Coordinates of C-alpha atoms and ligand atoms in Angstrom, one line a residue:
Chain A
M1 CA 0.1 -0.4 0.0
I2 CA 1.2 3.3 -1.0
E3 CA -0.2 6.5 0.7
L4 CA 1.3 9.8 -1.0
T5 CA 0.1 13.1 1.1
D6 CA 0.8 16.3 -0.5
I7 CA 4.3 15.3 -1.9
K8 CA 6.2 18.5 -3.7
K9 CA 9.7 18.6 -4.8
T10 CA 11.0 21.5 -5.8
Y11 CA 14.5 21.9 -8.6
L12 CA 16.3 24.6 -8.4
M13 CA 17.6 25.4 -11.9
G14 CA 20.0 28.7 -11.5
E15 CA 17.3 31.4 -10.1
T16 CA 14.1 30.0 -10.9
E17 CA 12.4 27.7 -9.1
V18 CA 10.8 24.5 -11.1
H19 CA 8.2 23.1 -8.9
A20 CA 8.2 19.2 -10.5
L21 CA 5.9 17.5 -7.5
N22 CA 3.5 20.4 -6.9
G23 CA 1.5 18.6 -3.6
V24 CA 0.2 14.9 -4.6
S25 CA -1.8 12.9 -3.0
L26 CA -2.3 9.4 -4.0
V27 CA -3.2 6.3 -2.5
I28 CA -2.2 2.9 -4.5
P29 CA -3.8 -0.3 -2.8
D30 CA -1.6 -3.2 -3.0
G31 CA -2.3 -5.2 -6.5
A32 CA -3.6 -2.2 -7.9
F33 CA -3.0 -1.4 -12.0
V34 CA -2.4 1.8 -12.4
A35 CA -1.0 4.2 -15.4
I36 CA 0.3 7.6 -14.5
I37 CA 0.1 9.8 -17.8
G38 CA 0.4 13.6 -18.5
P39 CA 2.2 15.2 -20.8
S40 CA 6.4 15.3 -20.7
G41 CA 8.1 17.9 -17.9
S42 CA 4.5 16.9 -15.6
G43 CA 6.7 15.3 -13.1
K44 CA 5.6 11.8 -13.9
S45 CA 9.4 10.5 -13.5
T46 CA 10.3 12.2 -10.4
L47 CA 6.9 10.7 -8.8
M48 CA 8.1 7.4 -9.8
N49 CA 11.5 8.0 -8.8
V50 CA 9.6 9.2 -5.1
I51 CA 7.8 6.1 -4.8
G52 CA 10.3 3.6 -5.6
C53 CA 12.4 5.0 -3.2
L54 CA 14.9 6.7 -5.3
D55 CA 14.5 10.2 -4.4
V56 CA 12.5 11.6 -1.6
A57 CA 10.4 14.2 -1.5
D58 CA 11.0 17.4 -0.4
E59 CA 7.6 18.0 2.0
G60 CA 4.9 16.0 2.8
T61 CA 5.0 12.2 3.5
Y62 CA 5.1 8.9 1.8
K63 CA 3.9 5.6 3.6
L64 CA 4.9 2.3 2.9
D65 CA 3.2 -0.4 3.6
G66 CA 2.6 1.7 7.1
Q67 CA 6.2 2.8 7.2
Y68 CA 7.5 6.6 7.0
V69 CA 9.7 6.1 4.3
K70 CA 11.5 9.6 6.0
D71 CA 12.2 7.6 8.9
M72 CA 13.8 4.9 6.9
T73 CA 17.9 4.5 7.0
E74 CA 19.6 3.9 3.6
R75 CA 20.4 0.1 4.0
Q76 CA 16.4 -0.2 5.2
L77 CA 15.8 1.9 1.5
G78 CA 18.4 -0.3 -0.1
T79 CA 16.4 -2.9 0.9
I80 CA 13.2 -2.3 0.1
R81 CA 14.4 -1.1 -3.8
N82 CA 16.3 -4.9 -3.4
Q83 CA 13.3 -7.0 -1.9
K84 CA 9.9 -5.1 -2.6
I85 CA 10.0 -3.2 -5.7
G86 CA 11.0 -4.0 -8.9
F87 CA 12.1 -1.2 -11.8
I88 CA 11.8 -1.2 -15.2
F89 CA 13.0 1.7 -17.4
Q90 CA 12.9 3.0 -20.7
Q91 CA 15.9 2.9 -21.2
F92 CA 16.0 -0.8 -20.0
N93 CA 19.0 -0.1 -17.4
L94 CA 21.0 -3.6 -18.0
L95 CA 25.0 -3.7 -17.9
P96 CA 26.2 -3.9 -20.6
K97 CA 29.2 -6.2 -20.0
L98 CA 27.1 -8.6 -17.9
T99 CA 24.7 -11.5 -19.5
A100 CA 21.3 -11.6 -19.9
Y101 CA 21.8 -14.8 -17.7
E102 CA 24.4 -12.0 -15.3
N103 CA 21.6 -9.5 -15.1
V104 CA 18.5 -10.9 -14.1
E105 CA 20.7 -13.2 -11.1
L106 CA 21.9 -9.5 -10.0
P107 CA 19.7 -8.5 -7.2
L108 CA 19.5 -11.9 -5.9
I109 CA 23.3 -11.3 -5.4
Y110 CA 22.5 -8.3 -3.8
Q111 CA 19.9 -10.5 -1.6
G112 CA 22.9 -13.0 -0.8
L113 CA 20.7 -15.5 -1.9
S114 CA 23.1 -19.3 -2.9
H115 CA 23.8 -19.7 -6.1
D116 CA 21.6 -23.1 -6.8
E117 CA 18.2 -20.6 -5.2
R118 CA 19.7 -17.8 -7.4
K119 CA 20.3 -20.2 -10.5
Q120 CA 16.7 -21.7 -10.4
R121 CA 14.9 -18.0 -10.0
T122 CA 17.1 -16.5 -12.6
I123 CA 16.0 -19.5 -15.0
E124 CA 12.7 -18.9 -14.0
S125 CA 12.2 -15.6 -14.4
L126 CA 13.4 -15.9 -18.0
T127 CA 11.6 -18.6 -18.9
K128 CA 8.7 -16.7 -18.0
V129 CA 9.1 -13.9 -20.3
G130 CA 10.4 -16.0 -22.8
L131 CA 14.3 -16.0 -22.8
A132 CA 15.1 -19.4 -21.4
D133 CA 17.1 -19.4 -25.2
R134 CA 18.8 -16.2 -25.1
M135 CA 20.4 -16.2 -21.4
D136 CA 24.1 -16.5 -22.7
H137 CA 23.3 -13.4 -25.3
K138 CA 24.9 -9.8 -23.9
P139 CA 22.4 -6.3 -24.4
T140 CA 24.0 -5.6 -27.3
E141 CA 23.5 -9.1 -28.4
L142 CA 19.7 -8.7 -28.4
S143 CA 16.5 -7.0 -29.7
G144 CA 15.0 -3.9 -27.8
G145 CA 12.3 -6.0 -27.1
Q146 CA 14.0 -8.8 -25.8
Q147 CA 16.6 -6.3 -23.8
Q148 CA 13.3 -4.8 -21.9
R149 CA 11.7 -8.5 -21.5
V150 CA 15.9 -8.7 -20.0
A151 CA 15.0 -6.3 -17.6
I152 CA 11.1 -7.5 -16.5
A153 CA 12.7 -10.8 -15.6
R154 CA 15.5 -8.7 -13.5
A155 CA 12.6 -7.2 -12.0
L156 CA 10.7 -10.0 -11.2
A157 CA 12.9 -12.2 -10.3
T158 CA 13.3 -10.9 -6.6
H159 CA 9.1 -11.6 -6.6
P160 CA 8.8 -8.2 -5.6
T161 CA 5.2 -6.7 -4.9
L162 CA 5.4 -3.8 -6.7
I163 CA 6.6 -3.0 -10.0
L164 CA 7.5 0.7 -11.5
A165 CA 7.9 1.3 -14.9
D166 CA 8.5 4.4 -16.6
E167 CA 7.5 4.6 -20.1
P168 CA 8.5 0.5 -20.5
T169 CA 7.5 0.6 -24.0
G170 CA 8.5 3.8 -24.8
N171 CA 11.2 2.9 -27.1
L172 CA 9.6 -0.3 -28.4
D173 CA 7.7 -0.7 -31.6
S174 CA 3.6 -1.6 -31.4
Q175 CA 4.2 -5.2 -31.5
S176 CA 6.9 -5.6 -28.5
G177 CA 4.7 -2.9 -26.6
K178 CA 2.2 -4.8 -26.5
E179 CA 4.0 -8.2 -25.8
I180 CA 5.3 -6.2 -22.8
M181 CA 2.0 -5.1 -21.9
Q182 CA 0.9 -8.4 -21.7
M183 CA 3.3 -9.7 -19.4
L184 CA 2.6 -6.6 -17.1
K185 CA -0.9 -7.5 -17.3
D186 CA -0.2 -11.3 -16.5
L187 CA 2.5 -10.1 -13.0
N188 CA -0.7 -7.9 -11.9
A189 CA -2.9 -10.9 -12.5
E190 CA -0.5 -12.6 -10.1
G191 CA -1.3 -10.2 -8.1
R192 CA 1.7 -7.8 -8.1
G193 CA 0.8 -4.3 -8.2
I194 CA 2.1 -2.5 -10.9
V195 CA 2.6 1.3 -11.4
L196 CA 3.3 2.2 -15.1
I197 CA 4.3 5.9 -16.6
T198 CA 2.9 5.9 -20.6
H199 CA 2.3 8.7 -23.1
D200 CA 0.2 5.7 -24.8
T201 CA -4.0 6.0 -24.5
W202 CA -3.5 2.1 -25.3
V203 CA -0.9 1.6 -22.8
A204 CA -2.9 3.9 -20.6
S205 CA -6.4 1.9 -21.4
Q206 CA -4.8 -1.8 -20.2
A207 CA -4.6 0.0 -16.4
D208 CA -7.4 -0.3 -13.9
E209 CA -6.7 3.3 -12.8
Q210 CA -5.6 6.5 -15.0
V211 CA -3.6 8.9 -13.2
R212 CA -3.6 12.1 -14.7
I213 CA -0.5 14.6 -13.6
V214 CA -0.4 18.2 -15.1
D215 CA 2.7 20.4 -13.8
G216 CA 3.1 18.5 -11.0
Q217 CA -0.3 18.2 -9.5
I218 CA -2.5 15.4 -10.0
E219 CA -5.6 16.9 -12.7
T220 CA -7.7 13.8 -12.7
K221 CA -8.1 10.1 -11.2
G222 CA -9.7 7.9 -14.0
R223 CA -11.3 3.9 -13.1
K224 CA -11.1 1.8 -16.2
G225 CA -14.7 2.3 -18.1
G226 CA -14.8 6.3 -17.2
A227 CA -15.8 6.2 -13.6
Q228 CA -14.5 8.8 -11.1
Chain B
M1 CA 26.3 -9.7 -0.8
K2 CA 29.3 -12.5 -0.2
L3 CA 32.8 -11.4 -0.5
S4 CA 33.0 -14.2 -3.5
Q5 CA 30.9 -12.7 -5.3
A6 CA 32.2 -8.9 -5.0
L7 CA 35.8 -10.8 -6.3
K8 CA 33.9 -12.0 -9.1
M9 CA 32.5 -8.8 -10.1
A10 CA 36.0 -6.9 -9.6
M11 CA 37.6 -9.1 -11.6
M12 CA 35.1 -9.3 -14.4
S13 CA 35.1 -5.4 -14.6
L14 CA 39.3 -5.4 -14.7
K15 CA 39.0 -7.8 -17.6
G16 CA 36.7 -6.2 -19.7
N17 CA 39.7 -3.4 -19.3
K18 CA 42.8 -5.2 -19.7
M19 CA 45.1 -3.1 -20.8
R20 CA 44.3 -0.1 -18.9
S21 CA 44.3 -2.5 -15.8
F22 CA 48.1 -4.0 -16.6
L23 CA 48.8 -0.3 -17.6
T24 CA 47.9 0.9 -13.9
M25 CA 49.3 -2.4 -12.2
L26 CA 52.7 -1.2 -14.0
G27 CA 53.2 1.3 -10.7
I28 CA 52.8 -1.0 -8.3
I29 CA 55.0 -4.0 -10.7
I30 CA 57.2 -1.4 -11.2
G31 CA 57.8 -0.2 -6.9
V32 CA 57.6 -3.5 -6.1
L33 CA 60.4 -4.9 -8.2
A34 CA 62.5 -1.6 -7.0
V35 CA 61.9 -2.9 -3.4
T36 CA 62.6 -6.6 -3.5
L37 CA 65.5 -5.9 -6.2
L38 CA 67.0 -2.8 -3.7
I39 CA 66.9 -5.2 -0.6
S40 CA 67.9 -8.2 -1.7
V41 CA 71.0 -7.1 -3.2
V42 CA 72.0 -4.4 -0.4
Q43 CA 71.5 -7.3 1.7
G44 CA 73.6 -9.1 -0.2
A45 CA 76.3 -7.4 -0.4
T46 CA 76.3 -6.8 3.5
G47 CA 76.3 -10.4 3.9
E48 CA 79.2 -11.1 1.3
I49 CA 80.9 -7.4 2.6
T50 CA 81.3 -8.3 6.0
G51 CA 81.5 -12.2 6.3
Q52 CA 84.6 -10.9 4.1
V53 CA 86.1 -8.7 7.0
E54 CA 84.6 -11.3 9.2
S55 CA 86.9 -14.0 7.4
L56 CA 90.3 -11.6 7.8
G57 CA 89.9 -12.3 11.6
S58 CA 88.3 -10.5 14.4
N59 CA 91.3 -10.4 16.1
L60 CA 92.9 -7.9 13.1
V61 CA 94.3 -5.0 13.7
F62 CA 96.1 -2.6 11.1
A63 CA 97.8 0.2 10.5
Q64 CA 98.1 2.5 7.1
I65 CA 100.8 4.6 7.2
T66 CA 100.9 8.0 5.3
S67 CA 104.3 9.6 6.9
P68 CA 106.0 12.1 4.7
K69 CA 108.8 10.1 3.0
T70 CA 111.3 11.5 5.5
V71 CA 110.1 9.8 8.2
Y72 CA 109.8 5.8 8.3
I73 CA 110.0 2.6 10.2
T74 CA 112.0 -0.2 9.4
V75 CA 110.5 -4.0 8.9
D76 CA 112.7 -4.8 11.6
D77 CA 111.6 -2.7 14.1
V78 CA 108.3 -3.5 13.2
M79 CA 108.8 -7.0 13.9
K80 CA 109.9 -5.8 17.8
L81 CA 106.3 -5.1 18.3
E82 CA 105.4 -9.0 18.5
G83 CA 105.3 -10.8 21.8
M84 CA 104.3 -6.3 22.9
G85 CA 101.1 -5.7 24.7
G86 CA 98.1 -8.1 23.2
I87 CA 100.2 -8.2 19.8
D88 CA 100.2 -12.2 19.0
I89 CA 101.4 -11.9 14.9
V90 CA 103.0 -8.5 13.6
T91 CA 103.7 -8.3 9.2
A92 CA 104.0 -5.3 7.2
S93 CA 103.2 -4.5 3.6
K94 CA 103.9 -1.9 1.0
S95 CA 102.8 -2.4 -2.4
G96 CA 102.5 -0.4 -5.5
S97 CA 101.5 -1.1 -9.5
S98 CA 103.8 -2.3 -12.3
T99 CA 104.1 -4.3 -15.1
V100 CA 104.7 -7.7 -14.8
K101 CA 105.9 -9.8 -17.7
A102 CA 106.6 -13.6 -18.8
G103 CA 107.8 -14.5 -22.3
T104 CA 105.4 -12.1 -24.6
E105 CA 103.3 -11.9 -22.2
N106 CA 102.3 -8.6 -19.6
K107 CA 100.4 -7.3 -17.8
S108 CA 99.8 -4.5 -14.9
A109 CA 99.7 -6.1 -11.3
T110 CA 100.0 -4.7 -7.7
V111 CA 103.0 -5.8 -6.6
E112 CA 103.2 -6.4 -3.0
G113 CA 106.2 -6.6 -0.9
V114 CA 105.4 -8.6 2.7
T115 CA 106.7 -10.3 5.0
A116 CA 106.3 -14.1 6.1
Q117 CA 104.1 -13.6 8.1
Y118 CA 101.2 -11.7 5.7
N119 CA 99.9 -15.0 4.9
Q120 CA 99.3 -16.1 8.7
V121 CA 97.2 -12.8 9.1
M122 CA 96.0 -12.8 6.0
N123 CA 94.5 -16.2 5.4
L124 CA 95.2 -16.4 1.8
D125 CA 94.8 -20.0 0.3
L126 CA 97.7 -21.1 -2.2
L127 CA 96.1 -23.5 -5.1
Y128 CA 99.9 -24.6 -5.3
G129 CA 103.4 -24.5 -3.9
R130 CA 104.3 -21.7 -1.0
F131 CA 104.2 -18.7 0.9
L132 CA 107.3 -16.6 1.3
A133 CA 109.4 -18.4 4.0
P134 CA 111.1 -16.0 6.4
L135 CA 114.1 -16.8 4.7
D136 CA 113.0 -15.6 1.2
V137 CA 112.4 -12.0 3.2
E138 CA 115.7 -12.3 5.2
A139 CA 117.8 -13.1 2.2
K140 CA 115.8 -10.6 -0.3
T141 CA 115.0 -13.8 -2.9
N142 CA 113.6 -13.2 -5.9
N143 CA 110.8 -15.7 -5.3
A144 CA 107.4 -14.5 -6.0
V145 CA 103.8 -15.6 -5.0
I146 CA 101.2 -15.1 -7.9
G147 CA 97.2 -13.8 -7.9
Y148 CA 95.4 -16.4 -9.6
K149 CA 94.3 -14.0 -12.6
V150 CA 97.9 -12.7 -12.5
A151 CA 98.8 -16.7 -13.3
K152 CA 96.0 -17.5 -15.8
D153 CA 97.0 -13.8 -18.2
L154 CA 100.7 -14.5 -18.3
Y155 CA 100.7 -18.6 -18.7
G156 CA 97.4 -19.7 -19.6
T157 CA 96.7 -22.0 -16.3
T158 CA 97.9 -22.1 -12.5
K159 CA 100.1 -24.8 -13.0
C160 CA 103.2 -22.5 -13.3
L161 CA 105.4 -23.0 -10.1
G162 CA 108.8 -22.7 -11.4
N163 CA 108.4 -19.8 -14.0
S164 CA 109.5 -17.1 -13.9
V165 CA 108.2 -13.8 -13.7
N166 CA 109.7 -10.3 -14.4
I167 CA 109.2 -6.9 -12.6
K168 CA 110.7 -4.0 -13.2
G169 CA 113.4 -5.6 -15.2
R170 CA 113.9 -8.5 -12.6
D171 CA 113.0 -11.6 -12.6
F172 CA 111.4 -13.6 -10.0
T173 CA 110.3 -17.3 -9.9
V174 CA 106.9 -18.4 -9.0
I175 CA 106.8 -20.7 -5.4
G176 CA 103.0 -20.5 -5.0
V177 CA 99.7 -19.8 -6.9
L178 CA 97.1 -18.1 -4.8
D179 CA 93.4 -19.5 -5.1
E180 CA 90.6 -17.2 -6.9
G181 CA 89.7 -15.3 -4.3
D182 CA 86.3 -14.0 -4.1
S183 CA 86.5 -10.8 -1.9
M184 CA 85.2 -7.5 -3.1
I185 CA 87.4 -5.2 -0.8
S186 CA 90.9 -6.7 -1.6
S187 CA 91.7 -8.5 -4.4
T188 CA 94.4 -11.1 -3.7
D189 CA 93.9 -12.0 -7.8
S190 CA 95.6 -9.6 -9.7
T191 CA 98.3 -9.4 -6.7
V192 CA 102.2 -10.6 -7.1
Y193 CA 103.5 -10.7 -3.8
I194 CA 107.1 -10.8 -3.0
P195 CA 109.5 -10.2 0.1
L196 CA 109.3 -7.2 1.4
L197 CA 112.7 -6.1 1.4
T198 CA 113.1 -7.5 -2.1
Y199 CA 110.6 -4.9 -2.8
Q200 CA 111.9 -1.9 -1.2
R201 CA 115.2 -2.5 -2.8
L202 CA 114.2 -3.2 -6.3
F203 CA 111.2 0.3 -5.6
N204 CA 114.2 2.2 -4.1
D205 CA 111.1 3.0 -1.5
K206 CA 111.8 2.1 2.3
E207 CA 108.7 3.1 3.3
L208 CA 106.2 0.9 4.7
G209 CA 102.2 1.2 3.6
A210 CA 100.2 -0.8 6.3
I211 CA 101.0 -2.9 9.4
Y212 CA 99.0 -5.8 10.2
V213 CA 98.8 -6.8 13.7
S214 CA 96.9 -10.4 15.0
A215 CA 96.0 -9.8 18.2
E216 CA 96.4 -12.9 21.2
N217 CA 92.7 -13.2 21.5
A218 CA 89.2 -11.7 21.0
D219 CA 89.9 -9.9 24.0
A220 CA 93.0 -9.1 23.3
V221 CA 91.6 -6.7 20.2
D222 CA 92.0 -3.3 22.7
T223 CA 95.0 -3.5 24.0
A224 CA 96.8 -4.6 20.8
E225 CA 95.7 -1.6 19.2
T226 CA 96.8 1.1 21.5
T227 CA 100.3 -0.7 21.9
L228 CA 100.4 -0.6 17.9
D229 CA 98.9 3.5 18.2
E230 CA 101.4 4.3 21.3
Y231 CA 104.4 2.9 19.1
L232 CA 103.8 4.3 16.3
L233 CA 103.5 7.5 17.6
K234 CA 106.6 7.3 19.6
E235 CA 108.7 5.9 16.3
L236 CA 106.6 8.3 13.6
G237 CA 106.2 11.8 16.5
D238 CA 103.0 12.5 14.4
E239 CA 99.9 10.8 15.1
D240 CA 98.9 12.3 11.3
Y241 CA 101.1 9.9 10.0
F242 CA 98.9 7.0 10.9
T243 CA 95.5 5.8 11.2
V244 CA 95.2 2.2 13.6
I245 CA 91.7 0.5 12.6
N246 CA 90.2 -2.7 13.7
Q247 CA 88.0 -5.2 12.1
S248 CA 85.2 -3.9 14.9
A249 CA 85.8 -1.2 13.2
I250 CA 85.4 -1.4 9.7
L251 CA 82.0 -3.4 10.9
D252 CA 80.9 -0.5 12.5
A253 CA 81.8 2.0 9.5
M254 CA 80.4 -0.6 7.1
D255 CA 77.2 -0.9 8.8
Q256 CA 76.4 2.6 9.2
I257 CA 76.9 3.2 5.3
L258 CA 75.0 -0.1 4.1
G259 CA 72.1 1.2 6.7
V260 CA 72.2 5.0 4.8
M261 CA 71.9 3.3 1.9
T262 CA 69.3 0.3 3.1
T263 CA 67.2 3.7 4.4
L264 CA 67.9 6.0 1.1
L265 CA 66.8 2.7 -1.4
A266 CA 63.5 1.9 0.7
G267 CA 62.7 5.5 0.5
I268 CA 63.1 5.5 -3.5
A269 CA 61.4 2.0 -3.7
A270 CA 58.2 3.4 -1.3
I271 CA 57.9 6.8 -3.6
S272 CA 57.6 4.4 -6.8
L273 CA 55.2 3.2 -4.6
L274 CA 53.6 5.5 -3.6
V275 CA 53.3 6.9 -7.5
G276 CA 51.9 3.9 -8.8
G277 CA 49.0 4.3 -5.6
I278 CA 48.2 7.4 -7.0
G279 CA 48.9 5.8 -10.1
I280 CA 45.8 3.0 -9.1
M281 CA 43.4 6.0 -7.1
N282 CA 43.5 8.0 -10.5
I283 CA 42.7 4.8 -12.6
M284 CA 39.6 4.2 -9.8
L285 CA 38.6 7.8 -10.5
V286 CA 38.2 7.7 -13.5
S287 CA 36.5 4.7 -13.1
V288 CA 33.9 5.2 -10.9
S289 CA 33.2 8.0 -13.3
E290 CA 32.5 6.6 -16.3
R291 CA 31.0 4.1 -14.9
T292 CA 27.9 6.3 -12.6
R293 CA 25.4 5.2 -14.7
E294 CA 26.3 1.1 -13.8
I295 CA 26.3 2.3 -10.1
G296 CA 23.0 4.1 -10.3
I297 CA 21.1 0.5 -11.9
R298 CA 23.2 -1.6 -9.2
K299 CA 21.3 1.1 -6.1
A300 CA 18.1 0.9 -8.0
I301 CA 18.1 -3.1 -7.8
G302 CA 19.0 -3.1 -4.2
A303 CA 23.1 -2.7 -4.1
Q304 CA 23.6 -1.5 -0.4
K305 CA 26.2 1.8 -0.5
S306 CA 28.1 -1.2 1.3
D307 CA 28.1 -3.2 -2.0
I308 CA 29.3 -0.5 -4.1
M309 CA 31.8 0.2 -1.7
I310 CA 33.1 -3.3 -1.7
Q311 CA 33.0 -3.8 -5.5
F312 CA 35.3 -1.1 -5.3
L313 CA 37.8 -1.3 -2.6
I314 CA 38.4 -4.6 -4.2
E315 CA 38.9 -3.8 -8.0
S316 CA 41.8 -1.6 -6.3
V317 CA 43.3 -4.0 -4.1
V318 CA 43.5 -6.8 -7.0
L319 CA 45.3 -4.7 -8.5
S320 CA 47.7 -3.9 -6.4
V321 CA 48.0 -7.0 -5.0
A322 CA 48.1 -8.5 -8.4
G323 CA 51.0 -6.3 -9.4
G324 CA 52.7 -6.9 -6.4
L325 CA 53.0 -10.3 -7.2
I326 CA 53.7 -10.0 -10.5
G327 CA 56.7 -7.7 -9.3
I328 CA 58.0 -10.3 -7.2
L329 CA 58.2 -12.9 -9.8
L330 CA 59.9 -10.4 -11.8
G331 CA 62.2 -9.5 -8.7
L332 CA 63.4 -13.1 -8.5
I333 CA 63.8 -13.9 -12.2
G334 CA 65.5 -10.3 -11.6
L335 CA 67.4 -11.0 -8.9
Q336 CA 68.6 -14.6 -10.8
I337 CA 70.3 -12.4 -13.4
F338 CA 71.9 -10.0 -10.8
E339 CA 73.4 -13.4 -9.2
Q340 CA 75.2 -13.9 -12.6
I341 CA 76.6 -10.5 -13.3
M342 CA 77.9 -10.2 -10.1
D343 CA 78.7 -12.8 -8.7
I344 CA 76.9 -12.7 -5.2
N345 CA 74.8 -14.8 -3.7
L346 CA 71.0 -13.2 -3.2
V347 CA 67.9 -14.2 -1.9
L348 CA 64.5 -13.0 -1.4
T349 CA 64.3 -13.2 2.3
W350 CA 60.4 -13.8 3.3
S351 CA 60.2 -10.7 5.0
T352 CA 61.4 -8.6 2.1
T353 CA 58.3 -10.7 0.0
A354 CA 55.6 -9.7 3.2
L355 CA 57.2 -6.2 3.2
A356 CA 56.4 -5.6 -0.7
L357 CA 53.1 -7.4 -0.6
G358 CA 51.6 -6.0 2.7
F359 CA 53.2 -2.8 1.1
S360 CA 51.2 -3.1 -2.0
A361 CA 47.7 -4.1 -0.3
G362 CA 48.1 -1.1 1.8
V363 CA 48.2 1.2 -1.4
G364 CA 45.3 -0.6 -2.6
I365 CA 43.0 0.3 0.1
V366 CA 44.6 3.6 0.9
F367 CA 44.5 5.0 -2.7
G368 CA 40.7 3.0 -3.7
I369 CA 39.2 3.7 -0.7
G370 CA 38.6 7.7 -1.5
P371 CA 37.6 6.5 -5.0
A372 CA 35.4 3.3 -3.7
N373 CA 33.8 5.8 -0.9
K374 CA 32.8 8.4 -4.2
A375 CA 31.4 5.5 -5.5
A376 CA 29.1 4.4 -2.4
N377 CA 28.0 8.1 -1.7
L378 CA 26.2 8.1 -4.7
K379 CA 22.8 9.3 -5.0
P380 CA 20.2 6.2 -7.0
I381 CA 18.9 9.1 -8.9
D382 CA 21.3 11.1 -9.6
A383 CA 23.5 8.3 -10.9
L384 CA 20.9 7.0 -13.1
R385 CA 20.2 10.3 -14.8
Y386 CA 24.2 10.6 -15.2
E387 CA 24.8 10.0 -18.9
Ligands
ATP401 N1 17.8 16.2 -11.7 C1 16.8 17.6 -12.2 N2 17.2 18.9 -12.2 C2 16.1 19.8 -12.1 N3 15.4 19.6 -12.8 C3 14.8 18.5 -12.9 C4 15.5 17.6 -12.5 N4 14.7 16.0 -12.6 C5 13.2 16.9 -13.3 N5 13.4 18.1 -13.2 C6 12.2 18.6 -13.8 O1 11.5 18.5 -12.8 C7 10.5 18.5 -13.9 C8 9.5 17.4 -13.9 O2 10.7 16.1 -14.6 P1 9.8 14.9 -15.1 O3 11.3 13.7 -15.4 O4 9.0 14.1 -13.6 O5 9.1 14.9 -16.0 P2 8.1 13.7 -16.9 O6 6.8 14.1 -16.7 O7 8.6 12.2 -16.7 O8 8.6 13.9 -18.0 P3 8.4 13.3 -19.9 O9 7.3 12.5 -19.9 O10 9.4 14.1 -20.8 O11 9.8 11.9 -19.3 C9 10.9 18.9 -15.5 O12 10.4 20.6 -15.5 C10 11.7 18.9 -15.4 O13 12.9 19.7 -16.1
MG402 MG1 10.1 11.0 -17.3

């Protein structure tokens, strides 16, 4: 359960203040599938980074599963990123020198799992995204869609309860985009919460709830089917 | 994260940049090579020289005479010292260099006029024949004992007893050949020993160059030294005309010189390791900023600060320790070569090895900690945004 209350984040660009987030309040229950939409520069990624504990808000409170994020140590935040949350980025963010297998294994290494357990989970995740036969490929030897699937496998490997995806289909053709969306829907069906940022109206329409952000503020929230 | 995993990660990124890793290590390799070679050579030389000085016998006291031509002592006077306060055997010598000839061969050598007791005091090793006897000196015979190299050069063999050698137009008979000496402080190999009185007449030189006395026993060295000192002062009349030295004084002086040399060399070696360390630090800093994005990704998927810290620290320690090991290996090869060239016995002691390795590991940690800390403290979001 994510509870954001009056979150503000301001960047200082020279003399001018940029209010990337200007009082965002949002509750995302466990297992929800939420799409965040809005124009470029409206603060979507900033919000996502706050939710993912990659960044901290300047003002407001963020409660994750009942705990105030502000009170957590750096180590606790690291553990949350490692165990509770799986990230999927627009630029995939795979480590270029590692193979698909090693990329997926990495968060499990940081968890301190045994070799056998890592192997089992890594193969399981890669199989799930349909890349069991590409395990030894480096990212450069994979297509964009395949790279994003490796990234999904990496996010999945730790069995997170929440998956954060910042424009996961933004760099992909529509066919690959559809495949990725199907995977996310399947993950949501397993009970994992998904927060997804997109510009694509079709992608947004796949979510249960759409949150529209403009100028760092929530403009509208809408459930699937148009209900407010 | 387990240490073995961190080590694996570090090795992978070092292997991914082989040329750079090697060049970075080079600083440490050269530093450690310098440390091992310098320390081993100094230790080897110290052992060698000390051994030679000690082989002269710890009872030896000698005086170098530098008096002007007008003041001199005779051999007969000097011999009276024998049996006086603490003194056992006395010998005197005077040397000069001259060309020695045999047949068509000639060679420049040190010609040293000595008394028969010289051999007793200096412990020379004879290969063939005998040393000069008291009779040779008294009768001013033309007998000579020649060094190993003189024999080889003049006759092509050391089996040259009875041959004649010409010094300053006078023919001498070879009655003894010395074994090859391994001494670096006094070379007997290129020396021709002739009776002292013969020498004095031949070179028209009444002075004595040096007086050697051996004390009755180790405890009597000081007494013998005083006796010699007082005697020479009385005979020559000025303490500036001679210098009395005993073996322990030589050893002390040598120890001091070698100590200074060791410190100096160790200092040079330490500086080169320091330079190597700065090289590592430089490359690690470059590496951290190049891999900022990688660090961001690692943190996003759950790497802790300590994980990043350890990863980078291990990289720098692996670089420096690997450099250290390669340096020691090259040092061992270098020592073999030095041994061949310098003809001395050199060993790389465990303490030197441990010192070199410990120092290089220390360099890795000291110079790696800054960059590693920089990497570990990057904020995940800033690192991820880095292009
Ligand atoms: N590190 C930063 N320093 C300064 N300003 C920033 C920084 N990060 C974001 N901003 C500003 O905050 C605002 C929101 O940025 P954000 O990346 O959240 O937008 P976005 O909605 O994700 O846009 P897009 O759809 O293009 O990805 C923008 O005006 C941006 O310029
Ligand atoms: Mg964005």
